[in-house]
Every structure is written in structure tokens, then in C-alpha cells.
Amino acid sequence: MTELLQKVRVIDPVSEIDELFDVLIADGYIREVASHISDISSDTQIRDCQGLVLGPGLVDLYSHSGEPGFEERETLSSFLQAAAAGGFTRVSILPDTSPVIDNPALVAQLQQKRAEGQRGSTSATLSDRGAEKSLSPLLPSSPAPLLHLWGAITVDVAGKQMTELADLASAGVVGFSDGKPLENLALVRRVLEYLQPLGKPVAFWPSDRQLTANGVMREGTDALRFGLPPIPASAETTAIAAMLELVATIGTPVHIMRVSTARSVELIASAKAAGLPITASTTWMHLLLDTKAVKSYHTSLHLDPPLGNPRDVAALRAGVRAGAIDAIAIDHTPYSYEEKVQAFAEAPAGAIGLELALPLLWQYLVETEEFTALELWRALSTNPAECLGQKVSAILPHQPAELTLFDPQQTWKVERKSLYTLSQNTPWLGQQLKGHVLQTWC
């Protein structure tokens, strides 16, 4: 099929472009990008895209799938549907499934299921539910994103015994991560030594669980006011400092996940300035909300690491803009209604986000002019791809069409029938949002 998008705002971090263009797409490739395209075939589908945004497909560094083991929370199919609906063309799931993704046989099994899903029904399912989501009937449904798998660093992500890293690498994992804190520094050092020749990304979540103890909220006046057990910033910063010392000694590139404090941003910026081979990410909710939001005791605000104080949020935003924090991760963490309906401190930590992140980040960062559109799109697409050792194509002729079309003004209500994820653990449930993904190509 040949499509002409007329007068669409092209945001391309690769070419540093934010301009209005006509874009011609055919057979999975960008055929032409120009201020005006008139030489087209008679069967070309023409769309008036004034007010719409076209950028590279979004890339999520890490999120959780319920399948295998917790299909009531999320299946691979619903996960991919939610990702497509949120504008993502590449997603990566963490290995803490049941069973854990710690052996080549399970990697092969999930890759087979992924292949079946990407040949199968995602487009049909999205189309079937298009009316419920109030999507434009002129726009076709989106294909399934490319699904990557993180391989576990330790058996059963228990933090004790290394997996067969080389075998997992050969099986095709995108990289290695437990998605949980790995506190045995001798084991971390050994992992870094083993991984050097494999050339795969490795991601760690630095967090001292002894300092965290039974805390559920960032230490500060709000934690005192709300009567919730606090987590000191040092639970994160001491672990990051130790990780940076190991990287300086061993030299293996490392990705630091879930950065959430102002001091962490300072440590990472200093390490980068010193030439250490590190990248870092924070999550989208840590850029939008701070400890004051916890006043509602909504269990979907119970995150790990916890939401930061206002100073942390300001530092994280500045860190993303300056490049100390490379990428914004979604860390989509679905839980069932029954799991989340309990006291704040007792509820499992995490919230969904694949379908919500782009609209909310755009509304609160771009429309307020705190971020440029290019800065936000870069942190959600090209930079996370680079953290995975991948590239994103520029929006230029002859390049593959891996794209997201976004309407910043379209409103929709976050409710069960409008979400493709099987879970609804989000503080925005029942609210009207502005900004909606219309289509992806990949």
C-alpha cells in the first residue's frame, strides 16, 4: 500500500529535524520526503496530517510481561497490542517471568511465540477495538512491535549463581539483566569480566536493599506527613557509586536502570565526564510525579524505586535534557486488580505505562516548553535503541518505515475498554488524557 501523509510535522532526532513535510510511504519504505509531493500513483491513499506528529518508532528499554506464568496480568499478545497502541515499534521484556528467562530453551520458546504473534493477529485485534478507542476510521491498525528478550544474569534472578551467559547470547537475547538489585559485588565483578567478549548490553538496577529495608516512599517531609516508611536516597546512590567503581576497574559497558535521585544524576554525569562506558535511564513516571502525589495513597503510585522529591524530579528532567540520563524507560509493570487492592505499603510496586507515557510526557513536558519535541522523542526512540546497541533510521527516502504517527490534541479516557493491556494499575484510570497514537509502521 502507498500512503501520502500531507503536511505532517516530522520530528527526526537522527537528522535533528522538526519541520512540516509531505511523506510518501510504500511497501514498508519511505519513498519521498519533501515540502510538497504531487507525483503519486492513482491508488495512493492521501491523508491530511495537519496538526499530527510523525517520528521514529518509540523504543522501550525494559518492561514486564505477565507471560509466561502470570497471564492474568498480561499476555505477550496483550503486551504487544498495548505497546503498538502506545507508539512503540520495539520493546524489551525483563526476564522475571515464571519460569525465568534464564535458559536458551525458554528463549527459543518465546521467540517462536513472538514470531507467531507478529505473523498473526495484532493488526486485526487493534482494528476490531478501534471503535472503542475512538481512533480515526481513516487510519489502519498498527503491526506488532519487534519484541526483544532480556536474558537473566543469575539463575532464577536469585542473585546467587550466574546463568550460562554465552549460551543465552547465542540464543539471541538482546542483553542481560535481572531487573532486580544484584548486591553481591563479587558476583557483579565476575559478570562484567565474563560479559566483555560477548558484546551484549548489560543493565543493572543499583539499590542497596539493606538501606531500603521496608521502605515504600522516598525519605523526606512528605514521607513523614503521610506516615509511610521511608527509603533514603543513599539506598540508590551508594549502590551506583559501587557500580561505577567496578566499571572503572573492569571497563565493561553498563546500563544503569531506574535512576531516581538528584545525587544519582550527579554521579552518573561525573562518571560520563571521566569517560566511563555507561548509559542510564529513568522511568517516565519519575519524570512526571513526585512525592506529593502519594498523598492519595493510590497503590499505583507505589513504585520501586519510589517517586522522588521535587528536587529529584527537577534533576532527572535536567539530566535527560543534558544527556546524563540517556533514555526514558516505560518499565510497564502490570498487576491484577486483586493484587493492587490493599494498603499502600502492602501492594506490589509498579504501574502500567505503555499506552500512557507518550501522551502524558508530551502534555506535561513538551506543551509546557520544558522539553523540545526533539528532546523528548530522542529519549524515547534513538537513545534507548543506542543503549541496546541498535540504530534507528532517519526519516529520509529509501529508509525503512519504522514510524509513529501521533495526534497531540486528540482526547481519550483511560478506562478498561480503551486499554489493550489486561491490567489497569495506573493513577490515571478514569481520567481524560490529551494525545493519542494513531498508527505505527514497522
CSV table of C-alpha atoms in Angstrom, one decimal:
chain,number,residue,atom,x,y,z
A,1,MET,CA,0.0,0.0,0.0
A,2,THR,CA,1.2,3.5,-0.8
A,3,GLU,CA,0.3,6.3,1.6
A,4,LEU,CA,0.9,10.1,1.4
A,5,LEU,CA,1.0,12.0,4.7
A,6,GLN,CA,0.5,15.6,3.8
A,7,LYS,CA,1.7,18.5,6.0
A,8,VAL,CA,2.8,16.3,8.9
A,9,ARG,CA,5.2,17.6,11.5
A,10,VAL,CA,8.3,15.4,11.1
A,11,ILE,CA,10.3,15.0,14.3
A,12,ASP,CA,13.5,13.2,13.5
A,13,PRO,CA,16.3,13.1,16.2
A,14,VAL,CA,18.6,11.4,13.8
A,15,SER,CA,18.6,14.3,11.3
A,16,GLU,CA,17.8,16.9,14.0
A,17,ILE,CA,14.7,17.9,12.0
A,18,ASP,CA,11.4,19.4,13.4
A,19,GLU,CA,9.6,20.6,10.3
A,20,LEU,CA,6.4,20.2,8.2
A,21,PHE,CA,6.8,17.8,5.2
A,22,ASP,CA,4.8,15.6,2.9
A,23,VAL,CA,6.0,12.0,3.4
A,24,LEU,CA,5.3,9.2,0.9
A,25,ILE,CA,5.4,5.6,2.3
A,26,ALA,CA,5.2,2.5,0.2
A,27,ASP,CA,5.9,-1.2,0.7
A,28,GLY,CA,7.5,-0.6,4.1
A,29,TYR,CA,9.8,2.1,3.0
A,30,ILE,CA,9.9,5.9,3.0
A,31,ARG,CA,9.9,6.8,-0.7
A,32,GLU,CA,10.0,10.6,-0.6
A,33,VAL,CA,10.1,13.4,2.0
A,34,ALA,CA,9.5,16.9,0.6
A,35,SER,CA,7.7,20.1,1.3
A,36,HIS,CA,5.2,19.2,-1.4
A,37,ILE,CA,4.7,15.8,-3.1
A,38,SER,CA,2.3,15.7,-6.1
A,39,ASP,CA,3.7,13.0,-8.4
A,40,ILE,CA,1.9,10.0,-7.0
A,41,SER,CA,0.1,7.0,-8.3
A,42,SER,CA,-3.7,6.9,-8.6
A,43,ASP,CA,-4.1,4.3,-5.8
A,44,THR,CA,-2.2,6.3,-3.3
A,45,GLN,CA,-4.1,6.8,0.0
A,46,ILE,CA,-3.8,10.6,0.8
A,47,ARG,CA,-4.1,11.8,4.4
A,48,ASP,CA,-4.4,15.3,5.7
A,49,CYS,CA,-2.0,15.2,8.6
A,50,GLN,CA,-2.0,18.9,9.7
A,51,GLY,CA,-1.6,19.0,13.4
A,52,LEU,CA,-0.1,15.5,13.6
A,53,VAL,CA,3.4,14.4,14.5
A,54,LEU,CA,5.5,11.8,12.7
A,55,GLY,CA,8.6,10.5,14.4
A,56,PRO,CA,10.7,7.3,14.6
A,57,GLY,CA,9.0,4.4,16.3
A,58,LEU,CA,9.4,4.5,20.0
A,59,VAL,CA,11.8,2.0,21.7
A,60,ASP,CA,11.2,0.7,25.3
A,61,LEU,CA,14.3,-0.4,27.1
A,62,TYR,CA,12.6,-2.6,29.7
A,63,SER,CA,9.2,-3.6,30.8
A,64,HIS,CA,7.4,-6.6,32.4
A,65,SER,CA,5.2,-9.2,30.7
A,66,GLY,CA,2.9,-11.5,32.7
A,67,GLU,CA,3.5,-14.3,30.2
A,68,PRO,CA,4.8,-16.9,31.0
A,69,GLY,CA,3.4,-17.5,34.4
A,70,PHE,CA,1.2,-14.6,35.2
A,71,GLU,CA,-1.1,-14.4,32.2
A,72,GLU,CA,-3.9,-12.9,34.2
A,73,ARG,CA,-1.7,-9.7,34.4
A,74,GLU,CA,-0.6,-9.7,30.8
A,75,THR,CA,-0.1,-12.0,27.9
A,76,LEU,CA,2.5,-11.5,25.2
A,77,SER,CA,-0.3,-10.7,22.8
A,78,SER,CA,-1.9,-8.0,25.0
A,79,PHE,CA,1.6,-6.6,25.8
A,80,LEU,CA,2.4,-6.2,22.1
A,81,GLN,CA,-1.0,-4.6,21.5
A,82,ALA,CA,-0.5,-2.2,24.3
A,83,ALA,CA,2.9,-1.3,23.0
A,84,ALA,CA,1.7,-0.7,19.5
A,85,ALA,CA,-1.2,1.4,20.8
A,86,GLY,CA,1.4,3.5,22.7
A,87,GLY,CA,3.6,4.1,19.6
A,88,PHE,CA,6.3,1.6,20.3
A,89,THR,CA,7.9,-0.4,17.5
A,90,ARG,CA,10.5,-2.1,19.6
A,91,VAL,CA,10.0,-3.4,23.2
A,92,SER,CA,12.2,-5.5,25.5
A,93,ILE,CA,10.8,-7.6,28.4
A,94,LEU,CA,12.7,-8.3,31.6
A,95,PRO,CA,13.4,-12.0,32.5
A,96,ASP,CA,11.5,-12.1,35.8
A,97,THR,CA,8.7,-14.3,34.3
A,98,SER,CA,7.7,-17.7,35.6
A,99,PRO,CA,9.7,-19.6,34.6
A,100,VAL,CA,12.5,-17.1,34.5
A,101,ILE,CA,14.2,-16.3,31.1
A,102,ASP,CA,17.5,-17.9,32.2
A,103,ASN,CA,18.0,-20.7,29.7
A,104,PRO,CA,18.2,-21.0,25.9
A,105,ALA,CA,15.2,-23.3,25.7
A,106,LEU,CA,12.8,-20.7,27.1
A,107,VAL,CA,14.3,-18.0,24.9
A,108,ALA,CA,13.6,-20.2,21.8
A,109,GLN,CA,10.1,-20.9,23.0
A,110,LEU,CA,9.3,-17.2,23.5
A,111,GLN,CA,10.9,-16.3,20.2
A,112,GLN,CA,8.7,-18.8,18.5
A,113,LYS,CA,5.6,-17.4,20.2
A,114,ARG,CA,6.8,-13.9,19.2
A,115,ALA,CA,7.2,-14.9,15.6
A,116,GLU,CA,3.7,-16.4,15.6
A,117,GLY,CA,2.2,-13.3,17.1
A,118,GLN,CA,4.0,-11.0,14.7
A,119,ARG,CA,2.7,-13.0,11.8
A,120,GLY,CA,-0.7,-13.2,13.4
A,121,SER,CA,-3.5,-11.2,14.9
A,122,THR,CA,-2.3,-7.9,16.4
A,123,SER,CA,-3.4,-5.8,13.5
A,124,ALA,CA,-6.8,-7.5,13.4
A,125,THR,CA,-7.3,-7.1,17.1
A,126,LEU,CA,-6.4,-3.4,17.1
A,127,SER,CA,-8.8,-2.9,14.2
A,128,ASP,CA,-11.6,-4.7,16.0
A,129,ARG,CA,-11.2,-2.5,19.0
A,130,GLY,CA,-10.7,0.7,17.1
A,131,ALA,CA,-14.2,2.0,17.6
A,132,GLU,CA,-13.9,1.6,21.4
A,133,LYS,CA,-10.7,3.6,21.3
A,134,SER,CA,-12.2,6.4,19.2
A,135,LEU,CA,-9.4,6.1,16.7
A,136,SER,CA,-9.9,7.8,13.3
A,137,PRO,CA,-11.6,5.3,10.9
A,138,LEU,CA,-9.3,6.5,8.1
A,139,LEU,CA,-6.2,5.1,9.8
A,140,PRO,CA,-5.3,1.4,9.5
A,141,SER,CA,-4.3,-0.6,12.6
A,142,SER,CA,-0.7,-1.0,13.6
A,143,PRO,CA,1.6,-4.0,13.3
A,144,ALA,CA,3.1,-5.8,16.3
A,145,PRO,CA,6.3,-4.3,17.6
A,146,LEU,CA,9.6,-6.1,17.5
A,147,LEU,CA,9.9,-8.0,20.8
A,148,HIS,CA,13.3,-8.4,22.4
A,149,LEU,CA,14.1,-10.6,25.5
A,150,TRP,CA,16.5,-9.7,28.3
A,151,GLY,CA,18.3,-12.8,29.5
A,152,ALA,CA,18.7,-13.3,33.2
A,153,ILE,CA,22.2,-12.6,34.7
A,154,THR,CA,21.6,-15.1,37.6
A,155,VAL,CA,19.6,-18.4,37.8
A,156,ASP,CA,16.0,-17.7,38.7
A,157,VAL,CA,17.1,-14.0,39.1
A,158,ALA,CA,18.0,-15.0,42.6
A,159,GLY,CA,21.3,-13.1,42.6
A,160,LYS,CA,23.4,-16.2,43.5
A,161,GLN,CA,24.6,-18.2,40.5
A,162,MET,CA,25.5,-16.9,37.1
A,163,THR,CA,23.5,-18.2,34.1
A,164,GLU,CA,25.2,-19.6,31.0
A,165,LEU,CA,25.7,-16.1,29.6
A,166,ALA,CA,27.4,-17.3,26.4
A,167,ASP,CA,24.6,-19.8,25.6
A,168,LEU,CA,21.9,-17.1,26.2
A,169,ALA,CA,23.8,-14.7,24.0
A,170,SER,CA,23.9,-17.3,21.2
A,171,ALA,CA,20.2,-17.9,21.7
A,172,GLY,CA,19.5,-14.3,20.8
A,173,VAL,CA,18.8,-12.3,23.9
A,174,VAL,CA,19.1,-8.6,23.5
A,175,GLY,CA,21.2,-8.3,26.6
A,176,PHE,CA,21.5,-9.3,30.2
A,177,SER,CA,19.6,-8.0,33.3
A,178,ASP,CA,17.9,-9.5,36.3
A,179,GLY,CA,15.7,-6.5,36.6
A,180,LYS,CA,16.3,-6.7,40.3
A,181,PRO,CA,19.1,-5.4,42.5
A,182,LEU,CA,22.2,-7.6,42.4
A,183,GLU,CA,24.0,-6.8,45.7
A,184,ASN,CA,26.8,-9.3,45.6
A,185,LEU,CA,29.6,-7.1,44.2
A,186,ALA,CA,32.0,-10.0,43.8
A,187,LEU,CA,29.4,-11.6,41.5
A,188,VAL,CA,28.8,-8.3,39.7
A,189,ARG,CA,32.6,-8.1,39.0
A,190,ARG,CA,32.7,-11.6,37.7
A,191,VAL,CA,29.7,-11.0,35.5
A,192,LEU,CA,31.4,-7.9,34.0
A,193,GLU,CA,34.5,-9.9,33.3
A,194,TYR,CA,32.5,-12.7,31.6
A,195,LEU,CA,30.5,-10.4,29.5
A,196,GLN,CA,33.4,-8.4,28.0
A,197,PRO,CA,33.9,-10.7,24.9
A,198,LEU,CA,30.1,-11.2,24.3
A,199,GLY,CA,29.4,-7.7,23.2
A,200,LYS,CA,25.9,-7.6,24.6
A,201,PRO,CA,24.4,-4.8,26.7
A,202,VAL,CA,24.1,-5.5,30.5
A,203,ALA,CA,21.7,-3.5,32.7
A,204,PHE,CA,21.8,-3.2,36.4
A,205,TRP,CA,19.4,-1.7,38.9
A,206,PRO,CA,21.7,-0.4,41.7
A,207,SER,CA,19.8,-0.5,45.0
A,208,ASP,CA,21.0,-1.4,48.5
A,209,ARG,CA,18.2,-3.5,49.9
A,210,GLN,CA,19.5,-3.2,53.5
A,211,LEU,CA,19.2,0.6,53.3
A,212,THR,CA,15.8,0.2,51.6
A,213,ALA,CA,14.6,-2.1,54.3
A,214,ASN,CA,10.8,-2.0,54.5
A,215,GLY,CA,10.5,1.5,53.0
A,216,VAL,CA,8.0,2.3,50.4
A,217,MET,CA,8.4,6.1,49.8
A,218,ARG,CA,11.3,8.5,49.3
A,219,GLU,CA,12.7,9.8,52.6
A,220,GLY,CA,11.6,13.4,53.3
A,221,THR,CA,9.0,15.6,54.8
A,222,ASP,CA,6.2,14.1,52.7
A,223,ALA,CA,7.0,10.6,53.9
A,224,LEU,CA,6.7,11.9,57.5
A,225,ARG,CA,3.5,13.7,56.7
A,226,PHE,CA,1.9,10.6,55.1
A,227,GLY,CA,3.2,8.2,57.7
A,228,LEU,CA,4.9,5.8,55.3
A,229,PRO,CA,8.2,4.0,55.8
A,230,PRO,CA,11.0,6.0,54.1
A,231,ILE,CA,13.7,4.9,51.7
A,232,PRO,CA,16.8,7.1,51.8
A,233,ALA,CA,18.3,8.4,48.6
A,234,SER,CA,21.6,6.7,49.7
A,235,ALA,CA,20.0,3.3,49.1
A,236,GLU,CA,20.4,4.1,45.4
A,237,THR,CA,23.5,6.4,45.4
A,238,THR,CA,25.8,4.1,47.4
A,239,ALA,CA,24.9,1.2,45.0
A,240,ILE,CA,25.5,3.4,42.0
A,241,ALA,CA,28.9,4.6,43.4
A,242,ALA,CA,30.0,1.0,43.9
A,243,MET,CA,28.8,0.0,40.4
A,244,LEU,CA,30.8,2.9,38.9
A,245,GLU,CA,33.9,1.8,40.7
A,246,LEU,CA,33.6,-1.7,39.2
A,247,VAL,CA,33.0,-0.3,35.7
A,248,ALA,CA,36.1,1.9,36.1
A,249,THR,CA,38.1,-1.2,37.1
A,250,ILE,CA,36.8,-3.7,34.6
A,251,GLY,CA,35.9,-1.5,31.7
A,252,THR,CA,32.8,-3.4,30.5
A,253,PRO,CA,30.0,-1.0,29.3
A,254,VAL,CA,27.0,-1.0,31.7
A,255,HIS,CA,23.5,0.5,31.6
A,256,ILE,CA,22.1,1.8,34.9
A,257,MET,CA,18.4,1.3,35.2
A,258,ARG,CA,15.7,3.2,37.2
A,259,VAL,CA,17.7,6.3,38.2
A,260,SER,CA,15.5,8.2,40.6
A,261,THR,CA,17.5,10.7,42.7
A,262,ALA,CA,19.3,14.0,42.1
A,263,ARG,CA,22.5,12.8,43.5
A,264,SER,CA,22.5,9.8,41.2
A,265,VAL,CA,22.3,12.1,38.2
A,266,GLU,CA,25.4,14.0,39.6
A,267,LEU,CA,27.3,10.7,40.0
A,268,ILE,CA,26.4,9.5,36.5
A,269,ALA,CA,27.3,12.8,34.9
A,270,SER,CA,30.7,12.9,36.6
A,271,ALA,CA,31.4,9.3,35.6
A,272,LYS,CA,30.5,10.1,31.9
A,273,ALA,CA,32.7,13.2,32.0
A,274,ALA,CA,35.5,10.9,33.2
A,275,GLY,CA,35.0,8.6,30.2
A,276,LEU,CA,33.4,5.6,31.9
A,277,PRO,CA,31.4,3.5,29.4
A,278,ILE,CA,28.0,3.9,30.9
A,279,THR,CA,24.5,4.8,29.9
A,280,ALA,CA,21.5,5.4,32.1
A,281,SER,CA,17.7,5.6,32.1
A,282,THR,CA,14.9,6.8,34.4
A,283,THR,CA,11.3,5.9,34.0
A,284,TRP,CA,8.5,8.1,32.6
A,285,MET,CA,6.6,8.3,35.9
A,286,HIS,CA,9.7,9.5,37.8
A,287,LEU,CA,9.8,12.5,35.4
A,288,LEU,CA,6.1,13.4,35.9
A,289,LEU,CA,5.3,12.9,39.5
A,290,ASP,CA,6.9,13.5,42.9
A,291,THR,CA,6.3,12.5,46.5
A,292,LYS,CA,3.4,14.9,46.9
A,293,ALA,CA,1.3,12.7,44.6
A,294,VAL,CA,1.4,9.9,47.2
A,295,LYS,CA,-1.0,11.9,49.3
A,296,SER,CA,-3.8,10.0,47.5
A,297,TYR,CA,-2.3,6.7,48.7
A,298,HIS,CA,-3.1,5.3,45.3
A,299,THR,CA,-1.3,1.9,45.2
A,300,SER,CA,-0.3,2.5,41.5
A,301,LEU,CA,2.0,5.3,43.0
A,302,HIS,CA,3.8,2.7,45.0
A,303,LEU,CA,6.9,2.3,42.8
A,304,ASP,CA,10.3,0.8,43.3
A,305,PRO,CA,12.4,2.9,43.3
A,306,PRO,CA,9.9,5.3,44.8
A,307,LEU,CA,8.8,8.6,43.3
A,308,GLY,CA,11.4,11.3,44.1
A,309,ASN,CA,11.2,14.6,46.0
A,310,PRO,CA,10.6,17.7,43.8
A,311,ARG,CA,14.4,18.3,43.7
A,312,ASP,CA,14.9,14.7,42.3
A,313,VAL,CA,12.3,15.3,39.6
A,314,ALA,CA,13.9,18.6,38.5
A,315,ALA,CA,17.3,16.9,38.4
A,316,LEU,CA,16.0,13.9,36.4
A,317,ARG,CA,14.4,16.2,33.8
A,318,ALA,CA,17.6,18.3,33.5
A,319,GLY,CA,19.6,15.1,33.3
A,320,VAL,CA,17.6,13.8,30.4
A,321,ARG,CA,17.9,17.1,28.6
A,322,ALA,CA,21.6,17.4,29.2
A,323,GLY,CA,22.3,13.7,28.3
A,324,ALA,CA,23.4,12.5,31.7
A,325,ILE,CA,20.3,10.3,31.6
A,326,ASP,CA,20.2,8.8,28.1
A,327,ALA,CA,16.8,7.3,27.9
A,328,ILE,CA,13.2,7.2,29.3
A,329,ALA,CA,12.1,3.7,30.0
A,330,ILE,CA,8.5,2.7,30.5
A,331,ASP,CA,9.0,-0.2,33.0
A,332,HIS,CA,5.4,-1.3,32.3
A,333,THR,CA,4.5,-3.5,35.3
A,334,PRO,CA,1.0,-4.9,35.2
A,335,TYR,CA,-0.8,-6.3,38.2
A,336,SER,CA,-4.3,-7.6,38.7
A,337,TYR,CA,-7.0,-5.6,40.5
A,338,GLU,CA,-6.9,-8.1,43.4
A,339,GLU,CA,-3.1,-7.7,43.8
A,340,LYS,CA,-3.3,-3.9,44.0
A,341,VAL,CA,-6.4,-3.5,46.2
A,342,GLN,CA,-4.7,-3.4,49.6
A,343,ALA,CA,-2.8,-1.0,51.8
A,344,PHE,CA,-0.2,1.2,50.0
A,345,ALA,CA,2.7,-0.4,51.8
A,346,GLU,CA,1.5,-3.9,51.2
A,347,ALA,CA,0.6,-3.6,47.5
A,348,PRO,CA,3.2,-4.8,45.0
A,349,ALA,CA,5.2,-1.9,43.4
A,350,GLY,CA,4.7,-1.0,39.8
A,351,ALA,CA,2.3,0.6,37.3
A,352,ILE,CA,1.4,0.2,33.6
A,353,GLY,CA,2.6,2.7,31.1
A,354,LEU,CA,3.0,1.6,27.5
A,355,GLU,CA,-0.2,3.3,26.3
A,356,LEU,CA,0.1,6.4,28.6
A,357,ALA,CA,3.7,7.5,28.5
A,358,LEU,CA,3.9,9.4,25.3
A,359,PRO,CA,0.6,11.4,25.7
A,360,LEU,CA,1.4,12.4,29.3
A,361,LEU,CA,5.1,13.2,28.7
A,362,TRP,CA,4.1,15.3,25.7
A,363,GLN,CA,1.4,17.1,27.6
A,364,TYR,CA,3.5,17.9,30.7
A,365,LEU,CA,7.0,18.4,29.2
A,366,VAL,CA,6.6,19.5,25.6
A,367,GLU,CA,3.4,21.5,25.7
A,368,THR,CA,4.8,23.4,28.8
A,369,GLU,CA,8.0,24.0,26.7
A,370,GLU,CA,10.2,22.4,29.4
A,371,PHE,CA,11.4,19.9,26.7
A,372,THR,CA,11.6,20.4,23.0
A,373,ALA,CA,9.8,17.8,20.9
A,374,LEU,CA,13.1,16.6,19.6
A,375,GLU,CA,14.5,16.1,23.2
A,376,LEU,CA,11.5,14.0,24.3
A,377,TRP,CA,11.4,12.0,21.1
A,378,ARG,CA,15.2,11.3,21.2
A,379,ALA,CA,14.9,10.0,24.8
A,380,LEU,CA,12.1,7.7,23.8
A,381,SER,CA,13.4,6.4,20.5
A,382,THR,CA,17.0,6.8,19.2
A,383,ASN,CA,18.7,6.9,22.6
A,384,PRO,CA,17.1,3.8,24.1
A,385,ALA,CA,17.9,2.0,20.8
A,386,GLU,CA,21.6,3.0,21.2
A,387,CYS,CA,21.6,1.7,24.8
A,388,LEU,CA,20.6,-1.7,23.3
A,389,GLY,CA,23.4,-1.4,20.7
A,390,GLN,CA,20.8,-0.7,17.9
A,391,LYS,CA,20.2,2.0,15.4
A,392,VAL,CA,17.1,3.9,14.4
A,393,SER,CA,16.8,5.1,10.7
A,394,ALA,CA,16.4,8.7,9.8
A,395,ILE,CA,13.2,9.8,8.2
A,396,LEU,CA,14.7,10.0,4.7
A,397,PRO,CA,14.0,8.4,1.3
A,398,HIS,CA,14.9,4.8,0.9
A,399,GLN,CA,15.0,4.2,4.7
A,400,PRO,CA,12.7,1.5,6.3
A,401,ALA,CA,9.4,3.0,7.6
A,402,GLU,CA,9.7,2.4,11.3
A,403,LEU,CA,7.5,5.3,12.4
A,404,THR,CA,4.9,6.5,14.8
A,405,LEU,CA,2.0,8.9,14.0
A,406,PHE,CA,0.8,10.9,17.0
A,407,ASP,CA,-2.1,13.4,17.5
A,408,PRO,CA,-1.1,15.7,20.4
A,409,GLN,CA,-4.6,17.1,20.6
A,410,GLN,CA,-6.9,14.1,20.5
A,411,THR,CA,-8.5,13.3,23.8
A,412,TRP,CA,-9.5,9.9,25.2
A,413,LYS,CA,-10.5,8.4,28.5
A,414,VAL,CA,-8.3,5.9,30.3
A,415,GLU,CA,-10.6,3.0,31.1
A,416,ARG,CA,-10.8,-0.7,30.7
A,417,LYS,CA,-12.3,-0.7,27.2
A,418,SER,CA,-9.8,1.9,25.9
A,419,LEU,CA,-6.7,0.0,27.1
A,420,TYR,CA,-5.2,-3.0,25.4
A,421,THR,CA,-3.2,-4.1,28.4
A,422,LEU,CA,-5.1,-6.6,30.6
A,423,SER,CA,-4.3,-4.6,33.8
A,424,GLN,CA,-5.5,-1.2,34.9
A,425,ASN,CA,-3.0,-0.3,37.7
A,426,THR,CA,-2.4,3.3,36.9
A,427,PRO,CA,-3.2,6.5,38.8
A,428,TRP,CA,-4.7,8.0,35.6
A,429,LEU,CA,-7.5,5.4,35.4
A,430,GLY,CA,-10.8,7.2,34.7
A,431,GLN,CA,-9.1,10.4,33.6
A,432,GLN,CA,-9.2,12.2,30.2
A,433,LEU,CA,-5.9,12.4,28.5
A,434,LYS,CA,-4.8,14.6,25.6
A,435,GLY,CA,-2.6,13.0,23.0
A,436,HIS,CA,-3.2,9.7,21.2
A,437,VAL,CA,-1.1,7.5,18.9
A,438,LEU,CA,-2.9,6.9,15.6
A,439,GLN,CA,-0.6,4.4,13.8
A,440,THR,CA,2.8,2.8,13.8
A,441,TRP,CA,4.8,1.3,10.9
A,442,CYS,CA,7.4,-1.3,11.4
